[in-house]
Coordinates of C-alpha atoms and ligand atoms in Angstrom, one line a residue:
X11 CA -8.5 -13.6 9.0
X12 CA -8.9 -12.7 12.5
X13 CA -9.6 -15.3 14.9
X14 CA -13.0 -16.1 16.1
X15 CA -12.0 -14.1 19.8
X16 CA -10.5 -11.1 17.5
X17 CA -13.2 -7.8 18.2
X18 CA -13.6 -6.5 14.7
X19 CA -15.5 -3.4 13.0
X20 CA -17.1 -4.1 9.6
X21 CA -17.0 -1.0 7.7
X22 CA -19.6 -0.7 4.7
X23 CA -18.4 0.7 1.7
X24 CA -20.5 3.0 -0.2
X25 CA -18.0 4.0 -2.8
X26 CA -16.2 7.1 -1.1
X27 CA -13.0 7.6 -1.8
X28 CA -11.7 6.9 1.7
X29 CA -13.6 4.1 2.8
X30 CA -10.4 2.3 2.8
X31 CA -8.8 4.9 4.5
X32 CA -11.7 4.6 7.6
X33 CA -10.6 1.0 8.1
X34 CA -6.7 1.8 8.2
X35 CA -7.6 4.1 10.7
X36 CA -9.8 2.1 13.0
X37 CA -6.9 -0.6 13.0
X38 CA -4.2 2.0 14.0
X39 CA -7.2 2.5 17.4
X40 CA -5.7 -1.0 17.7
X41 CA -9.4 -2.9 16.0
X42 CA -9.4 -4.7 13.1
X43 CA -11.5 -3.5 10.3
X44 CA -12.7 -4.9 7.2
X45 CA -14.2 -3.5 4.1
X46 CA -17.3 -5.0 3.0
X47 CA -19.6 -4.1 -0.1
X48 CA -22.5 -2.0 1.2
X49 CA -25.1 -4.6 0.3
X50 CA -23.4 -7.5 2.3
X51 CA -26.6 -9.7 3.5
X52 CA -27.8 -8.9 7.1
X53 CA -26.9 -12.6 7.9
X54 CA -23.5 -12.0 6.8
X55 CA -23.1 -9.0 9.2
X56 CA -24.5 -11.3 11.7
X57 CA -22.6 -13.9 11.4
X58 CA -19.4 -12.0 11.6
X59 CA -20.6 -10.8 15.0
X60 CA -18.6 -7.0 14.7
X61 CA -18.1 -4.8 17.8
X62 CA -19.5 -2.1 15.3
X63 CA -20.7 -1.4 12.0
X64 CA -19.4 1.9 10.2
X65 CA -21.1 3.2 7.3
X66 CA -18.5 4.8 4.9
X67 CA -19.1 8.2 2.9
X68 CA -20.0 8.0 -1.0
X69 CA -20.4 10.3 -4.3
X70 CA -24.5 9.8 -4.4
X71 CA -27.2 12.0 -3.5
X72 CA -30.0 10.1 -0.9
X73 CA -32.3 11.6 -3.3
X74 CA -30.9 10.0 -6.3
X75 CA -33.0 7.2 -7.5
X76 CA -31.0 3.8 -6.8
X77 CA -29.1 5.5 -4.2
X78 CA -27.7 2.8 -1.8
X79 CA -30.2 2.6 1.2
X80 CA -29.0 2.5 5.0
X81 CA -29.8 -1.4 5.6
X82 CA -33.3 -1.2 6.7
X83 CA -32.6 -4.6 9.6
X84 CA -28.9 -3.0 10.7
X85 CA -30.9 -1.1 13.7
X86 CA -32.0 -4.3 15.0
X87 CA -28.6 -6.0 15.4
X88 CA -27.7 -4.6 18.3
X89 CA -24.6 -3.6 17.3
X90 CA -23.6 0.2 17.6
X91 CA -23.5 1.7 14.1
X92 CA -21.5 5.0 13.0
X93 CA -23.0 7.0 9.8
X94 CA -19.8 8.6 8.0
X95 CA -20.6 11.3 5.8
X96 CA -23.4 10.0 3.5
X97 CA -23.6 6.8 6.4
X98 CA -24.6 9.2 7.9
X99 CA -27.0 10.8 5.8
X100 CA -28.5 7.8 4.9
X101 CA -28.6 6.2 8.3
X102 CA -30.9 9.9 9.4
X103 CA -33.1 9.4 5.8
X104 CA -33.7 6.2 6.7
X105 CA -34.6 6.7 10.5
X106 CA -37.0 10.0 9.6
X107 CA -34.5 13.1 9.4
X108 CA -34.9 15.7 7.3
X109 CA -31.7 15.5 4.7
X110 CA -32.0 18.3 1.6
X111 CA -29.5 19.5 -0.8
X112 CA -28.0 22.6 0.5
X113 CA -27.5 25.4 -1.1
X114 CA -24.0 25.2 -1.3
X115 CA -22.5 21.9 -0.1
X116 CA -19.0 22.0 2.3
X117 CA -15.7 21.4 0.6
X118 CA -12.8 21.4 2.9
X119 CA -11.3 22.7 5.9
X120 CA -14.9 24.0 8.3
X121 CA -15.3 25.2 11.3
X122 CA -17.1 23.2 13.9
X123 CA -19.4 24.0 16.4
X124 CA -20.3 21.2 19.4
X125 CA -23.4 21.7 20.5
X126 CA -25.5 20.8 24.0
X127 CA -22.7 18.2 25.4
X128 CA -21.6 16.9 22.8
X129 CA -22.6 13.6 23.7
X130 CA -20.4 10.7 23.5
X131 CA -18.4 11.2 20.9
X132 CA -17.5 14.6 21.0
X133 CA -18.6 15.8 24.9
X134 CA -15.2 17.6 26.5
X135 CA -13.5 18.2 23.1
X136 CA -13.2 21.9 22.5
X137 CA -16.5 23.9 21.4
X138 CA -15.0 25.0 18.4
X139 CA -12.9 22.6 16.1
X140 CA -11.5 22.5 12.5
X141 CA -13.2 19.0 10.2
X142 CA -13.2 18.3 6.8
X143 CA -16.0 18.0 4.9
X144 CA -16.8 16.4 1.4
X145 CA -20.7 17.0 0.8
X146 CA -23.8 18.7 -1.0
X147 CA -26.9 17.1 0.8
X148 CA -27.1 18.1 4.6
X149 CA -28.7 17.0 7.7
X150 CA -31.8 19.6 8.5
X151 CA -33.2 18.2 11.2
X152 CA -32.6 15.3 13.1
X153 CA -34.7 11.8 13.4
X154 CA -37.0 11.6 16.5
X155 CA -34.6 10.3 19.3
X156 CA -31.7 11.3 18.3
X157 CA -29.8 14.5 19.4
X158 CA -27.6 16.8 17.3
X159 CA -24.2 17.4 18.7
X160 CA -22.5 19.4 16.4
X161 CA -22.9 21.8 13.9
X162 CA -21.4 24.0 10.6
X163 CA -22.0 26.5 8.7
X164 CA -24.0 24.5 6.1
X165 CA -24.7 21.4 8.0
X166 CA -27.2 22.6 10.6
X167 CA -26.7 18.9 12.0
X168 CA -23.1 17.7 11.8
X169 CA -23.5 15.3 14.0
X170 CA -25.8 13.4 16.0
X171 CA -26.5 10.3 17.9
X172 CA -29.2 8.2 19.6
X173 CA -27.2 5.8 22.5
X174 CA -30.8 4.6 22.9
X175 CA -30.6 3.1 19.8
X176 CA -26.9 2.8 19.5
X177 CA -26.8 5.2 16.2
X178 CA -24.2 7.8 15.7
X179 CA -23.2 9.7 12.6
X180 CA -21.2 12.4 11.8
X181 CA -21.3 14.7 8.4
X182 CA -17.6 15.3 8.7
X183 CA -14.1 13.0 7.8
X184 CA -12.7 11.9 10.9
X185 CA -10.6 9.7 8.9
X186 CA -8.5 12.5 7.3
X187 CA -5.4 13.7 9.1
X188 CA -7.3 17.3 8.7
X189 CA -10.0 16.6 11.2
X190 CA -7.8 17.1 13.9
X191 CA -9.7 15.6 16.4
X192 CA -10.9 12.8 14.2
X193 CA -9.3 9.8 15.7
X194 CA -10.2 11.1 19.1
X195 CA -13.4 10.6 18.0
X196 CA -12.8 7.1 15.9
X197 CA -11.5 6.4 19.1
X198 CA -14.8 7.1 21.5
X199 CA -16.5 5.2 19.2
X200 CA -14.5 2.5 19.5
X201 CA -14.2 2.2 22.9
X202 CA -16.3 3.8 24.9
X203 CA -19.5 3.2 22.8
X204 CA -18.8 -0.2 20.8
X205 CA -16.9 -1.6 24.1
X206 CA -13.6 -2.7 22.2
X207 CA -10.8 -3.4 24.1
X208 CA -8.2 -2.5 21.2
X209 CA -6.2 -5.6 20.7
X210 CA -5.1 -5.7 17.2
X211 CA -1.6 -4.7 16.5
X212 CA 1.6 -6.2 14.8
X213 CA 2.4 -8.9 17.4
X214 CA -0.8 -10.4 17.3
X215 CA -1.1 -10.2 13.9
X216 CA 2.2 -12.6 14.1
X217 CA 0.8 -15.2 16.8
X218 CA -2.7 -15.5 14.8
X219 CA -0.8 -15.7 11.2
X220 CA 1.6 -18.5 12.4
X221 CA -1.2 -20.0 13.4
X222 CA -3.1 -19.8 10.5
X223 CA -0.4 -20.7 8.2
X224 CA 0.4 -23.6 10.5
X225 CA -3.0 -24.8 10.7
X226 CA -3.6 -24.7 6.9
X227 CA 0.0 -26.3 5.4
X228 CA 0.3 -29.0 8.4
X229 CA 2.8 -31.1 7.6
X230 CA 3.1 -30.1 4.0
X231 CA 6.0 -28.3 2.3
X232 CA 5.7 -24.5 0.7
X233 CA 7.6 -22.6 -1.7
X234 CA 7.9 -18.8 -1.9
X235 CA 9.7 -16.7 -4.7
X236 CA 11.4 -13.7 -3.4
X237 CA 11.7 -10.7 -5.1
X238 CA 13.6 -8.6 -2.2
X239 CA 11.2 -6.5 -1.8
X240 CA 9.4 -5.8 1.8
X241 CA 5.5 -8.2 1.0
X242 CA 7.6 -11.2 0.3
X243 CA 9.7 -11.1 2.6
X244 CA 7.1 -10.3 5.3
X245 CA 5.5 -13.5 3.8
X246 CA 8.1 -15.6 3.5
X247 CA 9.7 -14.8 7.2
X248 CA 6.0 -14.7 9.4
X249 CA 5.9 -18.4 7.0
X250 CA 9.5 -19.6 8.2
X251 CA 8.3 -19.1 11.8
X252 CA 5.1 -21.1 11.5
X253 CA 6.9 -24.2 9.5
X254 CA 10.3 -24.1 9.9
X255 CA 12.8 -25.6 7.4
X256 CA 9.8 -26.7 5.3
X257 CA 9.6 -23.6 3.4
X258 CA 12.4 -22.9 0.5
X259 CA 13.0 -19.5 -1.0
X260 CA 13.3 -19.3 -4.5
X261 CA 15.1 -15.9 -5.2
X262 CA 15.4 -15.2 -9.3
X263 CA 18.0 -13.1 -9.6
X264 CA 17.6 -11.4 -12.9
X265 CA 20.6 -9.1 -12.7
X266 CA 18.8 -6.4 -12.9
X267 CA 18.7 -5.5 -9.2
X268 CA 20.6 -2.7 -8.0
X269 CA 24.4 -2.5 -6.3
X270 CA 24.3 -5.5 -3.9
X271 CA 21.0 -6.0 -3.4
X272 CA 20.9 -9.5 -4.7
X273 CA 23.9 -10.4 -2.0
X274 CA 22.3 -8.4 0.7
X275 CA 19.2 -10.7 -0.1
X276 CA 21.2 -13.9 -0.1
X277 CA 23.0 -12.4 3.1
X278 CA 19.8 -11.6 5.2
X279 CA 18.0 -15.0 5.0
X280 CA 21.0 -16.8 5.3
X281 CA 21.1 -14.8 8.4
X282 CA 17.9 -15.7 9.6
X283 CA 18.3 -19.2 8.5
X284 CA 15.6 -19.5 6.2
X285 CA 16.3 -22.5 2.9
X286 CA 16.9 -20.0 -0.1
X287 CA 17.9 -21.2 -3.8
X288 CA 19.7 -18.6 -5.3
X289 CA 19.3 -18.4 -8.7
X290 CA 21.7 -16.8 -10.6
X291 CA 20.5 -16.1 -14.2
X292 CA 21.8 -12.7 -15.2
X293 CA 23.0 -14.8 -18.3
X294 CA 20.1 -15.7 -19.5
X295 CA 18.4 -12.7 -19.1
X296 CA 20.7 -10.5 -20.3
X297 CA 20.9 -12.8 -23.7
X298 CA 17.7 -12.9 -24.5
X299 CA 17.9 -8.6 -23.8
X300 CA 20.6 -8.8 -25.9
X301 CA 19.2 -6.5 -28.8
X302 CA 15.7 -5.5 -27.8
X303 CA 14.9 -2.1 -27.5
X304 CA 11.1 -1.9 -27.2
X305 CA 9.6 -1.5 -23.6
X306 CA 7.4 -3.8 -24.0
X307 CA 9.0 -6.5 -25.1
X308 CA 11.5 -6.1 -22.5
X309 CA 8.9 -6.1 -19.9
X310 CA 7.4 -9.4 -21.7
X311 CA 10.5 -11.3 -22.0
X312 CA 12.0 -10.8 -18.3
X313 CA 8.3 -11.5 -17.2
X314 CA 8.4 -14.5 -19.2
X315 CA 11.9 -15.5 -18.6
X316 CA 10.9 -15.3 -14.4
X317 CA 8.6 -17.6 -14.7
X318 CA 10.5 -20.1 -16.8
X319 CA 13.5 -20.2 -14.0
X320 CA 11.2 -20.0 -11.4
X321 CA 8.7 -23.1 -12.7
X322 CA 12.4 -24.9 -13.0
X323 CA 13.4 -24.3 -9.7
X324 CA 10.0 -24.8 -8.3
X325 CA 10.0 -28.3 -9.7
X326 CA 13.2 -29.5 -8.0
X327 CA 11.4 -29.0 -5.0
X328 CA 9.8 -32.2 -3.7
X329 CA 6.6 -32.4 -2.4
X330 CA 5.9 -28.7 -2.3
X331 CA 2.5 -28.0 -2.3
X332 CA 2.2 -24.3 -1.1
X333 CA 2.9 -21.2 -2.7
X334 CA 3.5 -18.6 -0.5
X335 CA 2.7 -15.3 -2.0
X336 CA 2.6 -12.1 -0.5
X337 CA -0.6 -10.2 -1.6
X338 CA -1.6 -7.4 0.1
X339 CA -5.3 -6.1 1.2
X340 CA -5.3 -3.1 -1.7
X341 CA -4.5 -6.1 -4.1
X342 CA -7.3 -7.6 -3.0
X343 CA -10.0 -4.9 -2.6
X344 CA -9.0 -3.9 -6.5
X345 CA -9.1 -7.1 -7.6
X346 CA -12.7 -7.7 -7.3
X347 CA -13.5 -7.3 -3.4
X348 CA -12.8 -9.8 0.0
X349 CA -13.7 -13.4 -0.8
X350 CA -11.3 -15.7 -0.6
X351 CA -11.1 -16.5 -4.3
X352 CA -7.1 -17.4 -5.2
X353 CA -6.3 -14.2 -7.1
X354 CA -2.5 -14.9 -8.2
X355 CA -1.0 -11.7 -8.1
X356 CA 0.0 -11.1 -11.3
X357 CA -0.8 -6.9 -12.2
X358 CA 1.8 -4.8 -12.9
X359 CA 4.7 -7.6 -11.4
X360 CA 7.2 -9.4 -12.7
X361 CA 6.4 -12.1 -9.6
X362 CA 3.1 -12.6 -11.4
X363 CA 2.9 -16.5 -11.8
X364 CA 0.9 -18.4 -14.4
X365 CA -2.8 -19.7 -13.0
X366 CA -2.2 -23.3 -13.7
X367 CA 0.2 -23.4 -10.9
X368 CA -0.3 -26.8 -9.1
X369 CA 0.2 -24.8 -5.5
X370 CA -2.3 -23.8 -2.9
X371 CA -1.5 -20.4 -1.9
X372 CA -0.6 -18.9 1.3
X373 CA -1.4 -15.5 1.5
X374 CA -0.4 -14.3 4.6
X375 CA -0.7 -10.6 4.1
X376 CA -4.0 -10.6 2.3
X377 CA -5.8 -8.6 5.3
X378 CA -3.3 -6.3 5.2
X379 CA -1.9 -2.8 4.4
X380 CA 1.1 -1.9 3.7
X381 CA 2.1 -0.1 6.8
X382 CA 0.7 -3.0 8.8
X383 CA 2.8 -5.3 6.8
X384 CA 5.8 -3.0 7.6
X385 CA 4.7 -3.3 11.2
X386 CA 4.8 -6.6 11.3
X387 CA 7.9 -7.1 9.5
X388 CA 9.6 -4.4 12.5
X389 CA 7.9 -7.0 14.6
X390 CA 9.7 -10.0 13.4
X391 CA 13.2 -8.4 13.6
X392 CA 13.3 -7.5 10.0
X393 CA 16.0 -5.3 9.1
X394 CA 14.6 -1.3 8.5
X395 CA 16.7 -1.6 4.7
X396 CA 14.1 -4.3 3.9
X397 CA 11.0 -3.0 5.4
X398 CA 11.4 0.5 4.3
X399 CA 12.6 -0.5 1.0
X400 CA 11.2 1.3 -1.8
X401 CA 8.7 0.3 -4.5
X402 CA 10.9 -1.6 -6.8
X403 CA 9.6 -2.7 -10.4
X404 CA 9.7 -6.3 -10.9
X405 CA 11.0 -5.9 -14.2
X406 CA 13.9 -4.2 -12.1
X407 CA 16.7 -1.5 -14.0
X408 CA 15.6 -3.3 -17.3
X409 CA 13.1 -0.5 -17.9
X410 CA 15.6 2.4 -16.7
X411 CA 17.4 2.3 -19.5
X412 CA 15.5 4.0 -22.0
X413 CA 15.3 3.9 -25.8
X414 CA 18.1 1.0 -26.3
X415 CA 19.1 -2.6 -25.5
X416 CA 19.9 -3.8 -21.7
X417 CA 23.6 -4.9 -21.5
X418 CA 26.0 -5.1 -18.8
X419 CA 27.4 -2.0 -19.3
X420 CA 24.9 0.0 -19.3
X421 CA 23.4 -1.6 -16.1
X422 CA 26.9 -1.0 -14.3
X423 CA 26.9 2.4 -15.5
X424 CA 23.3 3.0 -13.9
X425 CA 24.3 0.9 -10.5
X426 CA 27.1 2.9 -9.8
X427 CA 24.7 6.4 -10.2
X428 CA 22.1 5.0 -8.4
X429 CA 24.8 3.8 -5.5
X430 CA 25.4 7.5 -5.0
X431 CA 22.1 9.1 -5.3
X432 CA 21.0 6.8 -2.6
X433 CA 24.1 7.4 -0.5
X434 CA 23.6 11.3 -0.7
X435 CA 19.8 11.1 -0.2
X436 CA 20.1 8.8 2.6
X437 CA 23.0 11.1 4.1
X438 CA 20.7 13.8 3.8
X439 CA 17.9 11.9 6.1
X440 CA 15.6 12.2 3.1
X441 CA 15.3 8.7 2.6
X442 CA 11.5 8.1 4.3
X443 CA 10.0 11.7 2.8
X444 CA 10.5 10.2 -0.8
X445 CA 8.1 7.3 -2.1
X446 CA 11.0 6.7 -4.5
X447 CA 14.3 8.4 -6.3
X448 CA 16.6 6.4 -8.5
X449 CA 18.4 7.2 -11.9
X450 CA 17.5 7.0 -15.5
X451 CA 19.9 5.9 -18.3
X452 CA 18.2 7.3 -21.6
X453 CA 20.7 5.4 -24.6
X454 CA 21.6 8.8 -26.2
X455 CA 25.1 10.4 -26.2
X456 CA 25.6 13.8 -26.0
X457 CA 28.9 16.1 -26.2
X458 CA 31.0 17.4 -23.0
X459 CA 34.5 18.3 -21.8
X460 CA 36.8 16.6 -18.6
X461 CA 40.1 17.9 -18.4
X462 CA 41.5 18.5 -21.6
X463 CA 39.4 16.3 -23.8
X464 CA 36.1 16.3 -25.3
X465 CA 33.9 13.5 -24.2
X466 CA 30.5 11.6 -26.1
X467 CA 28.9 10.0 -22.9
X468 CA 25.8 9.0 -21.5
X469 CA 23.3 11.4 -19.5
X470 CA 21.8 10.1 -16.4
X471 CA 18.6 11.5 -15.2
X472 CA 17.6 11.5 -11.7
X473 CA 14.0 10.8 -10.6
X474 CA 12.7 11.3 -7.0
X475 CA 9.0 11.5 -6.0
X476 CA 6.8 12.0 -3.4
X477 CA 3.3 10.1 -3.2
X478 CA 1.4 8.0 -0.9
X479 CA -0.4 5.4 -3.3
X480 CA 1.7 6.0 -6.6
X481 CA -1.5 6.6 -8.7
X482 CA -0.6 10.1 -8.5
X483 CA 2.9 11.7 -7.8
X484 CA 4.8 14.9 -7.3
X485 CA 8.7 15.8 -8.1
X486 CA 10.3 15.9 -5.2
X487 CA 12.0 19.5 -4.0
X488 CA 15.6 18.2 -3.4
X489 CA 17.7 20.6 -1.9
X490 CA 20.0 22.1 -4.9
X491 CA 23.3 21.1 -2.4
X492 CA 21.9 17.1 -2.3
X493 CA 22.0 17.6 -6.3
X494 CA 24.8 19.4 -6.5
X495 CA 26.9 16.8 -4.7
X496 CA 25.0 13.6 -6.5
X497 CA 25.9 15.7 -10.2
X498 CA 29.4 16.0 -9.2
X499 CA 29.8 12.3 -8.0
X500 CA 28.3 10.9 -10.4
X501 CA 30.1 12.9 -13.6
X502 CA 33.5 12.4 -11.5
X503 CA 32.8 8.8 -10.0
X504 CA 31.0 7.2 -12.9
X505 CA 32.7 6.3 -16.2
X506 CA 30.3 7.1 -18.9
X507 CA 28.5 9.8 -18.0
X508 CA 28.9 13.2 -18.7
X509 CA 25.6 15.1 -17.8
X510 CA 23.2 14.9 -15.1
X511 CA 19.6 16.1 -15.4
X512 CA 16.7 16.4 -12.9
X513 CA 13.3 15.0 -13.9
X514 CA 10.6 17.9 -12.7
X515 CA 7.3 16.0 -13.9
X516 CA 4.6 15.0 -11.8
X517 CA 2.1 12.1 -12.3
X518 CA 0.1 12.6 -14.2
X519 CA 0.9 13.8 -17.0
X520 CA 4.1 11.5 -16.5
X521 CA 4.8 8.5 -14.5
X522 CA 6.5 7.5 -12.2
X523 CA 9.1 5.3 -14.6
X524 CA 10.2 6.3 -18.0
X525 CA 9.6 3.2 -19.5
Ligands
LIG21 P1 4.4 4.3 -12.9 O1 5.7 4.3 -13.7 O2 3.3 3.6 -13.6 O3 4.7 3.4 -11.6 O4 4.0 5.6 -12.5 C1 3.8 3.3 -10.5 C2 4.5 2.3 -9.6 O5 4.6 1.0 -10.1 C3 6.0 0.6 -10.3 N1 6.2 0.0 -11.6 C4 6.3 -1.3 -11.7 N2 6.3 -2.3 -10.9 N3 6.5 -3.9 -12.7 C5 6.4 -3.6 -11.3 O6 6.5 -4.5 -10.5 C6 6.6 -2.9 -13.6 O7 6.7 -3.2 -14.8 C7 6.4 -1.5 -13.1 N4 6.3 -0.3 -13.7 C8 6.2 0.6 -12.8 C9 6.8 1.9 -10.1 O8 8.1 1.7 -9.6 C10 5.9 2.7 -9.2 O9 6.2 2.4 -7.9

C-alpha cells in the first residue's frame, strides 16, 4: 500500500505468536510495517527496498530438523536486520554463535542486565531492567564480530549486535507492553540505526489512500454496503473523499439493529453528505424470522436475505463498478497471507457478499489494523460513537434472542434493556474498558411479583466482556452499584421482564454470544 517514498520495515514471520504484534508496534514508532512469510525470496525483500528487516520470534528449536533458517543472502542487503527472539537465535546460528538448549528456558517477567555500553540499542537505559521472555534455546556465545550487550539469568547473551555488519538481535519481547523499555528500544532501532524518519501515521495514511482509491476507480462509480459499524464506515468516508458523489451507500437495514442506530446511521452520512440508500426491510426480515427458532437457520436466512436486498439495490445503481469493502489487515493475514488476491470478506459476517459479484473491490483498509483504522477514522472527523463502536454481529439482535422465534416484540423488549445498560455503563465511564456488553433475551418465562400481582415475564441476561482480539474473553467485574441500577431499570422501565441475570462465563468454555 504505501507509496513508493513511504520508509517501510518488512518484518519476517516465523510463526510466533506476536509477529503481528511487532509490526503494530513498529507503526505506532510512526513506520510502516508489513508481515511477510519468512521464506519471502531475497529479490522480493529487494525489491521492496525496506529501511529494515525484522526477524520475528517462533515456536521451533534451531536444532530442529527443518527449522526455518536466518536467510543465508539477507546479510548482504545492506539493510539493518533485528533478530527477535528466535530471529535472533537464528540470525547468531547462522552467523557462527554458539545457540544450545538451556537447561531451563525463560518464561516471563526477567531481570535484565546491560552489559559493556550497551551499544546502540540499549547504551544509557538503566543497567538493570524488567523483559519478557518466551524461550528454551539460548545464546552461549556470540558470532565473531559481534558484541553482547545484555544479559539474563539463562541467556548468557540477551542481546547483541554487530553495527559493522548492521545485525542486531535481542532474546527478549520488546513488543509486549511488559518489556518496559521495549519500544524505547523498537524505537533506536528504528531511528537511530535503520535511519527512518517516522512518517507513517493516520493523516498520511488519508492523503496516500485517497490517492490510491482515486488513482484506481478514475472516473468510475463505486458502491459500498454499510453495516454501521466502524471498517465500513472508515471505508466508505476516506472513499467519499477521494471520489465525491460517485460513491452510493447501500445501508440494509435489517431491523435488527439496536435503539436508533439505524437513524443515527442515516443521520451521520446525511451529515457528511455522502449518497446513502436506506433500505428499510425489517418486513421482510422479520417474515421470513417469523417462526424459526434454530440459530442457524436464523443466521442463514438474514445472511441470505442481506444479500438478496443488497444485489437489488446494487443493481439500481448505474454504472457502478466498484465495491468498496472494508477489510481489515487481520482479515487478510488469516485469510491466506498479503497478496493481493480479492478475498471477499465473507467469515463470520452478515456483509459477506457472494464471489460472482461483477465489482472490483476497493479495499481501502486492507493494510490496516484496527486501531489504525480507528485512527484514521478520528482523522477524518468521524464521530467517537462510530469509531469506538463495539463489535457488532452482522446477524445483529437476531441471535440475542435465544431458544425462540425473532418478532417485534421481543426485539423491542431487548432494545429498550440494551438502551439502559449502555446508558448506565456509559455513565459509569466504563464504556472503552469493555470489548463488549449488551443483553440477552433467552424465550423462557419465569414466575415473579410487581405490586400486587404475580407476573410470567421474560428474563434478560446481561453480557459484558473484556478482550483484546475476541478469540479469548473474560466476564467483566461490573461494579455491583452499575448492576444494581441497570436490574432496577430494566425490571421497572421495561415491560416484560421480570428478572435480570449476570452472565459470569469466560471464553472459552463459552462465547462471547449465546447463539
Ligand atoms: P463469539 O460469540 O464467537 O463471538 O465468541 C466473537 C466475536 O464475533 C462476533 N460475532 C459475530 N459477528 N456475525 C458477525 O458478524 C455473527 O454471526 C457473529 N457471531 C459472533 C461477536 O459479537 C464477537 O465480537
Amino acid at each position: 500500500m504505501p507509496s513508493a517514498t513511504t520508509e517501510e520495515v518488512l518484518v519476517l514471520d516465523f510463526g510466533g505468536q506476536y509477529s503481528q504484534l511487532i509490526a503494530r508496534r513498529i507503526r505506532e514508532c510512526g513506520v510502516f510495517a508489513e508481515l511477510l512469510p519468512a521464506k519471502t525470496p531475497l529479490a522480493e525483500i529487494e525489491r521492496r527496498r525496506p529501511k529494515a528487516v525484522v526477524l520475528s520470534g517462533g515456536p521451533a528449536s534451531v536444532h530442529d530438523p527443518g527449522a526455518p533458517e536466518f536467510p543465508p543472502d539477507l546479510a548482504g542487503l545492506d539493510v539493518p536486520v533485528l533478530g527477535i527472539c528466535y530471529g535472533m537465535q537464528a540470525m547468531a546460528k547462522a552467523m557462527g554463535g554458539r545457540v544450545e538448549a538451556a537447561e531451563s528456558g525463560e518464561f516471563g517477567r526477567t531481570e535484565l542486565t546491560v552489559t559493556g555500553d550497551g551499544g546502540a540499542l540499549l547504551g544509557g537505559l538503566p543497567q538493570e531492567q524488567t523483559c519478557w521472555m518466551s524461550h528454551r534455546d539460548a545464546v552461549y556465545e556470540a558470532p565473531e564480530g559481534f558484541v553482547p550487550i545484555a544479559s539474563t539469568p539463562g541467556s548468557p547473551v540477551a542481546a547483541l549486535e554487530s553495527a559493522e555488519r548492521g545485525m542486531y538481535g535481542i532474546q527478549f519481547h520488546p513488543e509486549v507492553v511488559h518489556t518496559p523499555f521495549g519500544t524505547e528500544v523498537l524505537t533506536r532501532f528504528l531511528r537511530e540505526v535503520a535511519g527512518c524518519v517516522g512518517q507513517w501515521s493516520a493523516a498520511s495514511i488519508v492523503t496516500e489512500q485517497v490517492a490510491a482509491i482515486r488513482e484506481q476507480v478514475g472516473e468510475g462509480k463505486a458502491i459500498c454496503g454499510l453495516s454501521g459499524g466502524v471498517d465500513s464506515s472508515v471505508a466508505a468516508k476516506l472513499v467519499h473523499e477521494a471520489i465525491g458523489d460517485r460513491l452510493t451507500c447501500v445501508f440494509v437495514d435489517h431491523g435488527l439493529m439496536r435503539l436508533n442506530e439505524a437513524e443515527q446511521v442515516v443521520e451521520d452520512f446525511q451529515h457528511f453528505g455522502i449518497p446513502l440508500v436506506h433500505v428499510d426491510a425489517e418486513e421482510r426480515f422479520l417474515s421470513r424470522l417469523a417462526g424459526v427458532t434454530d440459530p442457524e437457520t436464523k443466521r442463514k436466512i438474514i445472511g441470505e436475505e442481506f444479500i438478496r436486498v443488497f444485489e437489488e439495490e446494487a443493481a439500481k445503481i448505474e454504472g457502478a463498478d466498484f465495491l468498496v469493502q472494508g477489510t481489515l489487515y487481520s482479515d487478510v493475514i488469516e485469510s491466506g497471507g498479503s497478496d493481493h488476491a480479492a478475498t471477499i470478506k465473507s467469515h463470520h459476517n452478515v456483509g459477506g457478499l457472494p464471489e460472482d459479484l461483477q465489482f472490483e473491490l476497493v479495499e481501502p483498509l486492507r493494510m490496516l489494523f484496527k486501531d489504525e483504522v480507528r485512527a484514521v477514522g478520528t482523522e477524518l472527523e468521524l464521530p467517537d460513537r462510530m469509531v469506538w463502536r463495539q463489535p457488532f454481529p452482522g446477524p445483529g439482535l437476531g441471535i440475542r434472542i435465544v431458544g425462540g422465534e425473532v418478532n417485534r416484540e421481543r426485539l423491542d423488549i431487548l432494545r429498550a434493556a440494551d438502551q439502559i445498560l449502555h446508558e448506565e455503563v456509559g455513565g459509569a465511564n466504563l464504556y472503552r474498558e469493555l470489548w463488549q456488553f449488551f443483553c440477552v433475551l433467552p424465550v423462557i418465562r419465569s414466575v415473579g411479583v410487581q405490586g400486587d400481582g404475580r407476573t410470567y415475564a421474560y428474563p434478560i441476561v446481561i453480557r459484558a466482556v473484556t478482550s483484546t482480539d475476541a478469540m479469548t474473553a473474560d466476564w467483566a467485574r461490573l461494579p455491583y452499584e452499575v448492576l444494581e441500577k441497570v436490574s432496577g431499570r430494566i425490571i421497572n422501565e421495561v415491560a416484560g421482564v421480570n428478572r435480570v441475570a449476570y452472565d459470569i462465563t469466560s471464553k472459552p468454555p463459552g462465547t462471547i454470544e449465546w447463539e
